[in-house]
Tab-separated table of C-alpha atoms (C1' of nucleotides) in Angstrom:
chain	number	residue	atom	x	y	z
H	27	UNK	CA	3.718	37.702	2.635
H	28	UNK	CA	3.386	34.279	4.543
H	29	UNK	CA	-0.383	35.302	5.431
H	30	UNK	CA	-2.132	32.870	7.968
H	31	UNK	CA	-4.788	32.173	5.410
H	32	UNK	CA	-3.202	29.916	3.022
H	33	UNK	CA	-5.857	30.571	0.320
H	34	UNK	CA	-5.320	27.630	-1.256
H	35	UNK	CA	-4.507	24.653	0.972
H	36	UNK	CA	-6.251	22.594	0.078
H	37	UNK	CA	-4.714	21.487	-3.959
H	38	UNK	CA	-1.314	22.999	-2.266
H	39	UNK	CA	-1.867	19.386	0.481
H	40	UNK	CA	-3.171	17.559	-2.536
H	41	UNK	CA	-0.162	18.729	-4.871
H	42	UNK	CA	3.023	18.236	-1.683
H	43	UNK	CA	1.380	14.759	-1.323
H	44	UNK	CA	1.124	13.439	-4.746
H	45	UNK	CA	4.991	15.077	-4.965
H	46	UNK	CA	6.196	12.694	-1.465
H	47	UNK	CA	4.290	10.050	-2.775
H	48	UNK	CA	6.265	9.803	-6.329
H	49	UNK	CA	9.119	10.582	-4.151
H	50	UNK	CA	9.312	8.344	-1.276
H	51	UNK	CA	6.142	6.053	-2.367
H	52	UNK	CA	2.782	5.272	-0.279
H	53	UNK	CA	3.912	4.136	3.067
H	54	UNK	CA	5.387	7.940	3.747
H	55	UNK	CA	2.221	9.384	2.650
H	56	UNK	CA	1.978	10.947	6.523
H	57	UNK	CA	-0.225	13.914	7.279
H	58	UNK	CA	2.159	15.564	9.285
H	59	UNK	CA	4.724	14.987	6.419
H	60	UNK	CA	2.142	17.253	4.008
H	61	UNK	CA	1.540	19.776	5.678
H	62	UNK	CA	5.239	20.129	7.021
H	63	UNK	CA	5.572	20.655	3.398
H	64	UNK	CA	3.514	23.121	2.535
H	65	UNK	CA	4.161	25.218	6.077
H	66	UNK	CA	1.302	24.560	7.756
H	67	UNK	CA	0.530	22.109	11.327
H	68	UNK	CA	-0.619	19.317	10.503
H	69	UNK	CA	-3.990	20.148	11.975
H	70	UNK	CA	-4.857	22.976	9.523
H	71	UNK	CA	-5.530	20.025	7.036
H	72	UNK	CA	-8.395	18.742	8.848
H	73	UNK	CA	-10.496	21.811	7.622
H	74	UNK	CA	-10.036	20.564	3.882
H	75	UNK	CA	-9.814	16.494	4.253
H	76	UNK	CA	-11.313	14.419	7.161
H	77	UNK	CA	-8.975	12.567	7.805
H	78	UNK	CA	-5.288	10.616	5.658
H	79	UNK	CA	-7.632	8.492	3.721
H	80	UNK	CA	-9.561	11.610	2.459
H	81	UNK	CA	-6.466	13.011	0.744
H	82	UNK	CA	-5.237	9.519	-0.412
H	83	UNK	CA	-8.804	9.436	-2.011
H	84	UNK	CA	-7.956	12.818	-3.261
H	85	UNK	CA	-5.104	11.846	-5.233
H	86	UNK	CA	-7.088	8.937	-6.518
H	87	UNK	CA	-9.287	11.026	-8.180
H	88	UNK	CA	-6.872	13.900	-9.762
H	89	UNK	CA	-5.232	10.745	-10.477
H	90	UNK	CA	-8.306	8.406	-12.355
H	91	UNK	CA	-9.904	12.115	-13.884
H	92	UNK	CA	-5.916	12.523	-15.782
H	93	UNK	CA	-6.070	9.401	-16.784
H	94	UNK	CA	-9.520	9.072	-18.834
H	95	UNK	CA	-8.842	12.817	-19.708
H	96	UNK	CA	-4.836	10.560	-21.563
H	97	UNK	CA	-7.579	8.058	-22.668
H	98	UNK	CA	-10.268	10.561	-24.199
H	99	UNK	CA	-7.406	12.779	-26.364
H	100	UNK	CA	-6.020	8.894	-27.556
H	101	UNK	CA	-9.247	7.549	-28.491
H	102	UNK	CA	-10.172	10.869	-30.650
H	103	UNK	CA	-7.669	9.673	-33.232
H	104	UNK	CA	-9.196	8.583	-36.771
H	105	UNK	CA	-7.650	5.012	-36.583
H	106	UNK	CA	-6.130	2.864	-35.129
H	107	UNK	CA	-8.284	3.803	-31.429
H	108	UNK	CA	-7.335	0.511	-29.411
H	109	UNK	CA	-3.590	0.585	-29.930
H	110	UNK	CA	-3.391	4.299	-29.401
H	111	UNK	CA	-5.483	4.132	-25.967
H	112	UNK	CA	-2.595	0.951	-24.803
H	113	UNK	CA	-0.232	2.849	-25.077
H	114	UNK	CA	-1.521	5.868	-23.554
H	115	UNK	CA	-2.859	3.831	-20.888
H	116	UNK	CA	0.655	1.812	-20.020
H	117	UNK	CA	2.728	5.515	-20.161
H	118	UNK	CA	-0.082	7.773	-17.888
H	119	UNK	CA	1.260	4.130	-15.686
H	120	UNK	CA	4.784	4.577	-16.247
H	121	UNK	CA	4.904	8.463	-15.832
H	122	UNK	CA	3.145	8.330	-12.481
H	123	UNK	CA	3.972	4.798	-10.892
H	124	UNK	CA	3.086	5.491	-7.330
H	125	UNK	CA	-0.334	7.851	-8.307
H	126	UNK	CA	-1.458	4.472	-10.076
H	127	UNK	CA	-1.088	1.762	-8.261
H	128	UNK	CA	-2.892	4.159	-5.654
H	129	UNK	CA	-5.912	3.605	-7.702
H	130	UNK	CA	-6.378	0.319	-8.377
H	131	UNK	CA	-4.614	-0.227	-4.244
H	132	UNK	CA	-7.186	-1.650	-1.661
H	133	UNK	CA	-7.814	1.455	-0.049
H	134	UNK	CA	-10.555	3.244	-2.127
H	135	UNK	CA	-14.481	2.256	-1.288
H	136	UNK	CA	-16.751	0.868	-3.754
H	137	UNK	CA	-18.584	4.183	-3.614
H	138	UNK	CA	-15.773	6.716	-4.305
H	139	UNK	CA	-15.636	9.174	-6.738
H	140	UNK	CA	-12.537	7.211	-8.003
H	141	UNK	CA	-13.818	4.587	-7.762
H	142	UNK	CA	-16.949	5.932	-9.920
H	143	UNK	CA	-14.660	7.201	-12.379
H	144	UNK	CA	-12.502	3.965	-12.942
H	145	UNK	CA	-15.939	1.833	-13.143
H	146	UNK	CA	-16.963	4.981	-16.328
H	147	UNK	CA	-13.452	3.848	-17.896
H	148	UNK	CA	-14.506	0.846	-17.875
H	149	UNK	CA	-17.239	0.988	-19.628
H	150	UNK	CA	-15.648	3.020	-22.502
H	151	UNK	CA	-13.570	0.228	-22.612
H	152	UNK	CA	-16.125	-1.943	-23.950
H	153	UNK	CA	-17.910	0.617	-26.413
H	154	UNK	CA	-14.784	1.187	-27.562
H	155	UNK	CA	-14.688	-2.583	-27.964
H	156	UNK	CA	-17.720	-3.370	-29.086
H	157	UNK	CA	-17.630	-0.152	-31.978
H	158	UNK	CA	-14.151	-1.731	-33.025
H	159	UNK	CA	-15.100	-5.332	-32.683
H	160	UNK	CA	-18.235	-5.885	-34.503
H	161	UNK	CA	-18.100	-9.744	-34.617
H	162	UNK	CA	-17.354	-9.925	-31.013
H	163	UNK	CA	-20.491	-7.763	-30.317
H	164	UNK	CA	-22.535	-10.149	-32.231
H	165	UNK	CA	-21.367	-13.028	-30.756
H	166	UNK	CA	-22.003	-11.319	-27.228
H	167	UNK	CA	-18.007	-11.802	-26.156
H	168	UNK	CA	-17.925	-7.848	-25.816
H	169	UNK	CA	-17.344	-8.188	-22.271
H	170	UNK	CA	-14.434	-10.823	-22.552
H	171	UNK	CA	-12.625	-9.213	-24.798
H	172	UNK	CA	-13.262	-6.198	-22.872
H	173	UNK	CA	-11.415	-7.739	-20.170
H	174	UNK	CA	-9.015	-9.157	-22.066
H	175	UNK	CA	-7.093	-6.449	-22.991
H	176	UNK	CA	-7.348	-4.258	-20.190
H	177	UNK	CA	-5.631	-7.152	-18.038
H	178	UNK	CA	-3.281	-7.019	-20.215
H	179	UNK	CA	-2.504	-3.228	-20.670
H	180	UNK	CA	-3.156	-3.360	-16.050
H	181	UNK	CA	-0.888	-6.010	-15.926
H	182	UNK	CA	2.052	-4.670	-18.337
H	183	UNK	CA	1.966	-1.942	-16.767
H	184	UNK	CA	2.711	-2.452	-13.687
H	185	UNK	CA	4.860	-4.978	-14.351
H	186	UNK	CA	7.168	-2.415	-16.486
H	187	UNK	CA	6.276	0.349	-12.905
H	188	UNK	CA	8.060	-2.139	-10.940
H	189	UNK	CA	10.498	-3.141	-12.755
H	190	UNK	CA	9.981	-6.871	-12.894
H	191	UNK	CA	11.024	-6.837	-17.142
H	192	UNK	CA	14.534	-6.034	-18.384
H	193	UNK	CA	14.265	-4.657	-22.046
H	194	UNK	CA	16.125	-3.152	-23.819
H	195	UNK	CA	13.604	-0.352	-25.595
H	196	UNK	CA	10.367	-0.531	-23.773
H	197	UNK	CA	8.081	1.269	-26.347
H	198	UNK	CA	8.970	-1.671	-28.398
H	199	UNK	CA	8.065	-3.971	-25.983
H	200	UNK	CA	4.846	-2.482	-25.450
H	201	UNK	CA	3.811	-2.140	-28.906
H	202	UNK	CA	4.924	-5.467	-29.654
H	203	UNK	CA	2.504	-6.964	-26.396
H	204	UNK	CA	-0.192	-5.253	-27.503
H	205	UNK	CA	-0.113	-6.631	-31.169
H	206	UNK	CA	0.093	-10.300	-30.093
H	207	UNK	CA	-3.376	-8.653	-27.795
H	208	UNK	CA	-5.100	-7.472	-31.234
H	209	UNK	CA	-4.479	-10.915	-32.574
H	210	UNK	CA	-5.908	-12.568	-29.626
H	211	UNK	CA	-9.086	-10.314	-30.798
H	212	UNK	CA	-9.536	-10.988	-34.447
H	213	UNK	CA	-12.278	-13.376	-35.320
J	25	UNK	CA	1.274	-24.087	30.038
J	26	UNK	CA	2.177	-20.699	29.205
J	27	UNK	CA	6.322	-20.230	28.534
J	28	UNK	CA	8.522	-17.876	28.987
J	29	UNK	CA	10.006	-19.359	25.646
J	30	UNK	CA	7.449	-19.587	22.698
J	31	UNK	CA	9.356	-22.387	20.825
J	32	UNK	CA	8.812	-21.690	17.789
J	33	UNK	CA	7.799	-17.922	17.943
J	34	UNK	CA	9.429	-16.552	14.145
J	35	UNK	CA	7.195	-18.879	12.444
J	36	UNK	CA	4.573	-18.096	15.111
J	37	UNK	CA	4.239	-14.160	14.180
J	38	UNK	CA	4.648	-15.026	10.268
J	39	UNK	CA	1.249	-17.113	10.463
J	40	UNK	CA	-0.655	-14.948	12.313
J	41	UNK	CA	0.996	-11.987	10.412
J	42	UNK	CA	-0.462	-13.653	7.021
J	43	UNK	CA	-3.974	-13.863	9.123
J	44	UNK	CA	-4.087	-10.188	9.722
J	45	UNK	CA	-2.832	-9.161	6.909
J	46	UNK	CA	-5.795	-11.114	4.513
J	47	UNK	CA	-8.302	-10.573	7.413
J	48	UNK	CA	-7.667	-6.622	7.542
J	49	UNK	CA	-5.198	-5.526	4.804
J	50	UNK	CA	-1.694	-4.606	4.070
J	51	UNK	CA	-2.390	-1.254	6.421
J	52	UNK	CA	-3.464	-2.732	9.327
J	53	UNK	CA	0.125	-5.360	9.787
J	54	UNK	CA	1.549	-4.020	12.599
J	55	UNK	CA	4.559	-5.251	14.889
J	56	UNK	CA	2.642	-4.607	17.576
J	57	UNK	CA	-0.804	-5.927	16.981
J	58	UNK	CA	1.340	-9.513	15.266
J	59	UNK	CA	2.935	-9.890	18.503
J	60	UNK	CA	0.139	-9.696	20.751
J	61	UNK	CA	-2.108	-12.473	18.406
J	62	UNK	CA	0.927	-14.424	18.915
J	63	UNK	CA	0.527	-13.502	23.140
J	64	UNK	CA	3.999	-12.219	22.544
J	65	UNK	CA	4.914	-8.898	23.970
J	66	UNK	CA	6.457	-5.865	20.797
J	67	UNK	CA	9.983	-5.707	20.877
J	68	UNK	CA	10.191	-9.772	21.026
J	69	UNK	CA	9.707	-10.362	17.317
J	70	UNK	CA	12.661	-8.271	17.498
J	71	UNK	CA	14.876	-11.547	17.908
J	72	UNK	CA	13.762	-12.995	15.085
J	73	UNK	CA	13.357	-10.175	12.822
J	74	UNK	CA	14.724	-6.837	12.662
J	75	UNK	CA	12.084	-5.115	11.665
J	76	UNK	CA	8.524	-5.017	10.272
J	77	UNK	CA	9.527	-4.302	6.310
J	78	UNK	CA	11.563	-8.270	7.179
J	79	UNK	CA	8.195	-9.630	9.032
J	80	UNK	CA	6.798	-8.647	5.531
J	81	UNK	CA	9.908	-10.151	3.911
J	82	UNK	CA	9.354	-13.228	5.318
J	83	UNK	CA	5.866	-13.432	4.815
J	84	UNK	CA	6.003	-12.228	0.433
J	85	UNK	CA	9.201	-14.979	0.993
J	86	UNK	CA	6.513	-17.460	2.211
J	87	UNK	CA	3.917	-16.265	-0.382
J	88	UNK	CA	6.518	-16.708	-3.575
J	89	UNK	CA	7.204	-19.812	-2.568
J	90	UNK	CA	3.253	-21.133	-2.404
J	91	UNK	CA	3.315	-19.490	-6.316
J	92	UNK	CA	6.094	-21.075	-7.470
J	93	UNK	CA	4.860	-24.606	-5.552
J	94	UNK	CA	1.296	-24.124	-7.119
J	95	UNK	CA	2.600	-23.492	-10.673
J	96	UNK	CA	5.423	-26.460	-10.585
J	97	UNK	CA	2.178	-28.444	-10.037
J	98	UNK	CA	-0.213	-27.400	-12.289
J	99	UNK	CA	2.507	-27.253	-15.029
J	100	UNK	CA	3.860	-31.320	-14.122
J	101	UNK	CA	0.447	-31.719	-16.697
J	102	UNK	CA	1.376	-33.417	-19.179
J	103	UNK	CA	-0.367	-31.273	-21.841
J	104	UNK	CA	-2.182	-27.659	-21.737
J	105	UNK	CA	0.357	-26.784	-19.412
J	106	UNK	CA	0.169	-22.925	-20.029
J	107	UNK	CA	-4.156	-23.082	-19.792
J	108	UNK	CA	-2.593	-25.111	-16.322
J	109	UNK	CA	-0.775	-23.031	-15.670
J	110	UNK	CA	-2.453	-19.756	-16.051
J	111	UNK	CA	-5.236	-21.477	-13.741
J	112	UNK	CA	-3.019	-21.611	-11.423
J	113	UNK	CA	-1.611	-18.652	-11.417
J	114	UNK	CA	-4.730	-16.249	-11.167
J	115	UNK	CA	-6.529	-19.479	-9.165
J	116	UNK	CA	-3.730	-18.839	-6.031
J	117	UNK	CA	-3.517	-14.529	-6.949
J	118	UNK	CA	-8.467	-15.567	-6.123
J	119	UNK	CA	-7.310	-17.685	-2.763
J	120	UNK	CA	-4.434	-15.214	-1.542
J	121	UNK	CA	-5.135	-11.900	-2.369
J	122	UNK	CA	-3.551	-9.674	-0.102
J	123	UNK	CA	-0.579	-11.760	-0.011
J	124	UNK	CA	-0.794	-11.933	-3.595
J	125	UNK	CA	-0.799	-7.923	-3.972
J	126	UNK	CA	2.671	-7.360	-1.465
J	127	UNK	CA	4.245	-9.984	-3.263
J	128	UNK	CA	4.468	-7.334	-6.482
J	129	UNK	CA	4.105	-3.924	-4.272
J	130	UNK	CA	7.076	-2.464	-4.196
J	131	UNK	CA	8.215	-2.529	-0.840
J	132	UNK	CA	10.067	-5.445	-1.933
J	133	UNK	CA	14.618	-4.578	-2.839
J	134	UNK	CA	15.186	-6.219	-6.045
J	135	UNK	CA	17.774	-8.683	-3.502
J	136	UNK	CA	14.633	-9.790	-1.715
J	137	UNK	CA	14.488	-13.755	-1.423
J	138	UNK	CA	11.313	-13.326	-2.351
J	139	UNK	CA	11.998	-10.829	-5.207
J	140	UNK	CA	14.944	-13.520	-6.927
J	141	UNK	CA	11.745	-16.271	-6.844
J	142	UNK	CA	9.509	-15.121	-8.854
J	143	UNK	CA	12.897	-13.628	-11.349
J	144	UNK	CA	12.831	-17.548	-11.524
J	145	UNK	CA	9.142	-17.905	-11.662
J	146	UNK	CA	9.545	-15.388	-15.117
J	147	UNK	CA	12.381	-17.803	-16.215
J	148	UNK	CA	10.034	-20.984	-15.997
J	149	UNK	CA	6.871	-18.651	-17.785
J	150	UNK	CA	10.084	-18.214	-20.748
J	151	UNK	CA	11.647	-22.175	-21.028
J	152	UNK	CA	8.118	-23.305	-21.205
J	153	UNK	CA	6.683	-20.469	-23.658
J	154	UNK	CA	9.864	-21.240	-26.015
J	155	UNK	CA	9.175	-25.420	-25.414
J	156	UNK	CA	5.419	-24.767	-26.534
J	157	UNK	CA	5.958	-22.115	-28.711
J	158	UNK	CA	8.870	-24.048	-31.354
J	159	UNK	CA	7.735	-21.378	-33.961
J	160	UNK	CA	8.326	-18.647	-31.440
J	161	UNK	CA	11.656	-19.513	-29.701
J	162	UNK	CA	12.749	-19.930	-33.809
J	163	UNK	CA	12.146	-16.149	-34.955
J	164	UNK	CA	12.872	-14.649	-31.524
J	165	UNK	CA	10.299	-13.839	-30.364
J	166	UNK	CA	10.087	-15.519	-27.081
J	167	UNK	CA	10.796	-12.814	-24.351
J	168	UNK	CA	7.560	-10.746	-26.025
J	169	UNK	CA	5.493	-13.891	-25.803
J	170	UNK	CA	6.282	-14.283	-22.561
J	171	UNK	CA	6.055	-11.137	-21.230
J	172	UNK	CA	2.875	-11.349	-22.871
J	173	UNK	CA	1.369	-13.919	-20.767
J	174	UNK	CA	2.281	-13.279	-17.616
J	175	UNK	CA	0.673	-9.784	-18.361
J	176	UNK	CA	-2.730	-11.267	-18.909
J	177	UNK	CA	-2.415	-12.973	-16.431
J	178	UNK	CA	-1.008	-10.956	-13.388
J	179	UNK	CA	-3.487	-8.211	-15.212
J	180	UNK	CA	-6.482	-10.345	-14.368
J	181	UNK	CA	-5.275	-11.868	-11.396
J	182	UNK	CA	-5.332	-7.916	-9.361
J	183	UNK	CA	-8.590	-6.710	-11.324
J	184	UNK	CA	-9.857	-10.086	-9.743
J	185	UNK	CA	-8.796	-9.135	-6.900
J	186	UNK	CA	-10.134	-5.847	-6.407
J	187	UNK	CA	-13.929	-6.394	-7.354
J	188	UNK	CA	-13.594	-4.906	-10.635
J	189	UNK	CA	-15.326	-7.488	-12.808
J	190	UNK	CA	-17.810	-8.053	-11.796
J	191	UNK	CA	-18.087	-11.837	-13.537
J	192	UNK	CA	-21.424	-14.139	-12.657
J	193	UNK	CA	-19.135	-17.455	-12.832
J	194	UNK	CA	-15.628	-16.102	-12.702
J	195	UNK	CA	-13.727	-19.148	-13.789
J	196	UNK	CA	-15.337	-18.806	-17.309
J	197	UNK	CA	-14.032	-15.547	-17.425
J	198	UNK	CA	-10.773	-16.426	-16.695
J	199	UNK	CA	-11.522	-19.594	-19.475
J	200	UNK	CA	-12.194	-17.321	-21.746
J	201	UNK	CA	-9.502	-14.511	-21.509
J	202	UNK	CA	-7.047	-17.108	-21.458
J	203	UNK	CA	-8.151	-18.485	-24.301
J	204	UNK	CA	-8.251	-15.012	-25.890
J	205	UNK	CA	-4.546	-14.800	-24.712
J	206	UNK	CA	-3.994	-18.303	-26.242
J	207	UNK	CA	-5.202	-16.969	-30.156
J	208	UNK	CA	-2.669	-13.948	-29.288
J	209	UNK	CA	-0.112	-16.954	-29.829
J	210	UNK	CA	-1.176	-18.879	-32.087
J	211	UNK	CA	0.901	-18.204	-35.267
A	23	DG	C1'	-14.661	52.358	8.038
A	24	DC	C1'	-16.357	48.888	11.937
A	25	DG	C1'	-17.454	45.600	14.299
A	26	DA	C1'	-19.879	40.634	14.373
A	27	DT	C1'	-19.535	36.219	12.487
A	28	DA	C1'	-17.481	32.667	9.879
A	29	DA	C1'	-13.714	30.261	7.816
A	30	DT	C1'	-8.888	29.247	9.119
A	31	DT	C1'	-5.723	27.977	11.572
A	32	DT	C1'	-2.357	27.437	16.210
A	33	DT	C1'	-0.886	25.547	20.523
A	34	DA	C1'	-2.263	21.340	23.193
A	35	DA	C1'	-2.984	16.552	24.125
A	36	DC	C1'	-4.566	11.521	23.840
A	37	DG	C1'	-3.246	6.996	22.609
A	38	DA	C1'	-1.041	3.916	19.100
A	39	DC	C1'	3.216	2.944	16.763
A	40	DG	C1'	7.833	1.093	15.796
A	41	DT	C1'	11.904	0.400	17.929
A	42	DA	C1'	16.605	1.020	21.568
A	43	DA	C1'	18.463	-0.123	25.580
A	44	DA	C1'	18.213	-2.748	30.370
A	45	DG	C1'	17.170	-6.277	33.071
A	46	DA	C1'	14.402	-10.806	33.835
A	47	DT	C1'	13.812	-16.130	33.133
A	48	DT	C1'	14.475	-20.019	31.285
A	49	DG	C1'	17.057	-23.720	28.636
A	50	DA	C1'	21.051	-26.042	27.656
A	51	DG	C1'	26.408	-27.888	28.186
A	52	DG	C1'	29.644	-28.865	31.929
K	14	DC	C1'	23.935	-27.869	39.902
K	15	DC	C1'	26.274	-24.207	37.908
K	16	DT	C1'	26.575	-21.232	34.338
K	17	DC	C1'	26.255	-18.683	30.083
K	18	DA	C1'	23.955	-17.659	26.067
K	19	DA	C1'	19.098	-17.211	24.098
K	20	DT	C1'	15.037	-15.517	24.382
K	21	DC	C1'	10.950	-12.268	26.636
K	22	DT	C1'	9.454	-8.247	29.966
K	23	DT	C1'	9.660	-3.432	31.132
K	24	DT	C1'	10.406	1.094	30.437
K	25	DA	C1'	11.337	4.694	27.525
K	26	DC	C1'	11.689	7.655	23.317
K	27	DG	C1'	10.048	9.765	19.056
K	28	DT	C1'	6.501	10.090	15.826
K	29	DC	C1'	2.142	9.501	13.392
K	30	DG	C1'	-3.314	10.158	13.665
K	31	DT	C1'	-6.997	12.272	15.143
K	32	DT	C1'	-9.155	15.756	18.278
K	33	DA	C1'	-11.079	19.544	21.441
K	34	DA	C1'	-9.370	24.440	22.272
K	35	DA	C1'	-8.051	29.084	21.815
K	36	DA	C1'	-6.095	32.267	18.845
K	37	DT	C1'	-5.911	34.632	14.175
K	38	DT	C1'	-7.821	36.974	10.003
K	39	DA	C1'	-11.187	37.382	6.178
K	40	DT	C1'	-15.611	38.499	5.124
K	41	DC	C1'	-19.870	41.071	5.655
K	42	DG	C1'	-23.630	44.150	7.066
K	43	DC	C1'	-23.966	48.797	8.260
DNA sequence: GCGATAATTTTAACGACGTAAAGATTGAGG
DNA sequence: CCTCAATCTTTACGTCGTTAAAATTATCGC
């Protein structure tokens, strides 16, 4: 059954890399190990990726798309979109901790697709803020407000991922922090 | 002048490692390269550190102590301590981006000295919050409030470090975000 | 169906890394 | 001055990323 030609090696490598990443952390990502998991020799990977960083870039791209999709869904709710998107953002990070960390690490060049996708997310946030907070939009504070809520979501996500917060009920904590953030935004 | 015995190799290695870290990023940290910078062969480092992770741990410890010192100084001001500490926290992160990232990466075991130092910082934050916000302390919301402002500082620090925010005046942005955070805390 | 060609994978190899073992050099205490 | 412990170097092994060349298989024109 083992064919010489795999058929879908690129995706298989990405899937294996993702599993390896979440299982053993970013420092365990290795071309040889990823290829081994798929049952292929290392140089085979070089026909689909130019190097290890390129594989990581592929992972980041997947992550960015998934995060964007999760936020898009949360943003389609009729009301309370800011809170819903905050929840969805943090939930994604907690569900894919290493992948989320990868997305905001320093390995991604400014022109990488993942980076571009995140920039798009950022714009979405600003748009949403100016829609939900007409007052801020009027006074030209949309930018500061957007950065503020993104900081809260990003910071809390990472603190939770790192297990730096001992909380009995995580969801309750997330909601209460988001509530405080919301209070900061009201006029 | 080159003596066989270096005299203070441990610190020399840490200093070189720190320079290398800030210059080329965490992935460039290598025992061989660090030793090379100091003018010594790689195995010499193993008399002072048990392995590369141990060197990184030493760096994290230095970072944690510096951050703690910066916050202690900012916290000794007579008034506006929350704002001052927020500024100092973010300034430290921007001054030592890679070191800050290291501190909040996932390579540190829960029992490492750096981790313990950060836990102490966390407690300081809670104490300060309950001192500056007696109302929150009464209603038992100190924990949530502490997590909230830490999230803002941590998140904004990382967004700035990653150059994810195009701001003409960074200090002004920091202040306006911290102002929004402060508004979230008021009753 | 058949053969040429392109796509994919393997084998083999190079240099750099982390790190262990064993030997050389040096500073400190008697 | 001599010994000994601390410190550093030499040497070595296995793994990694990556490249070049060879082998294998799919595809397409006929």
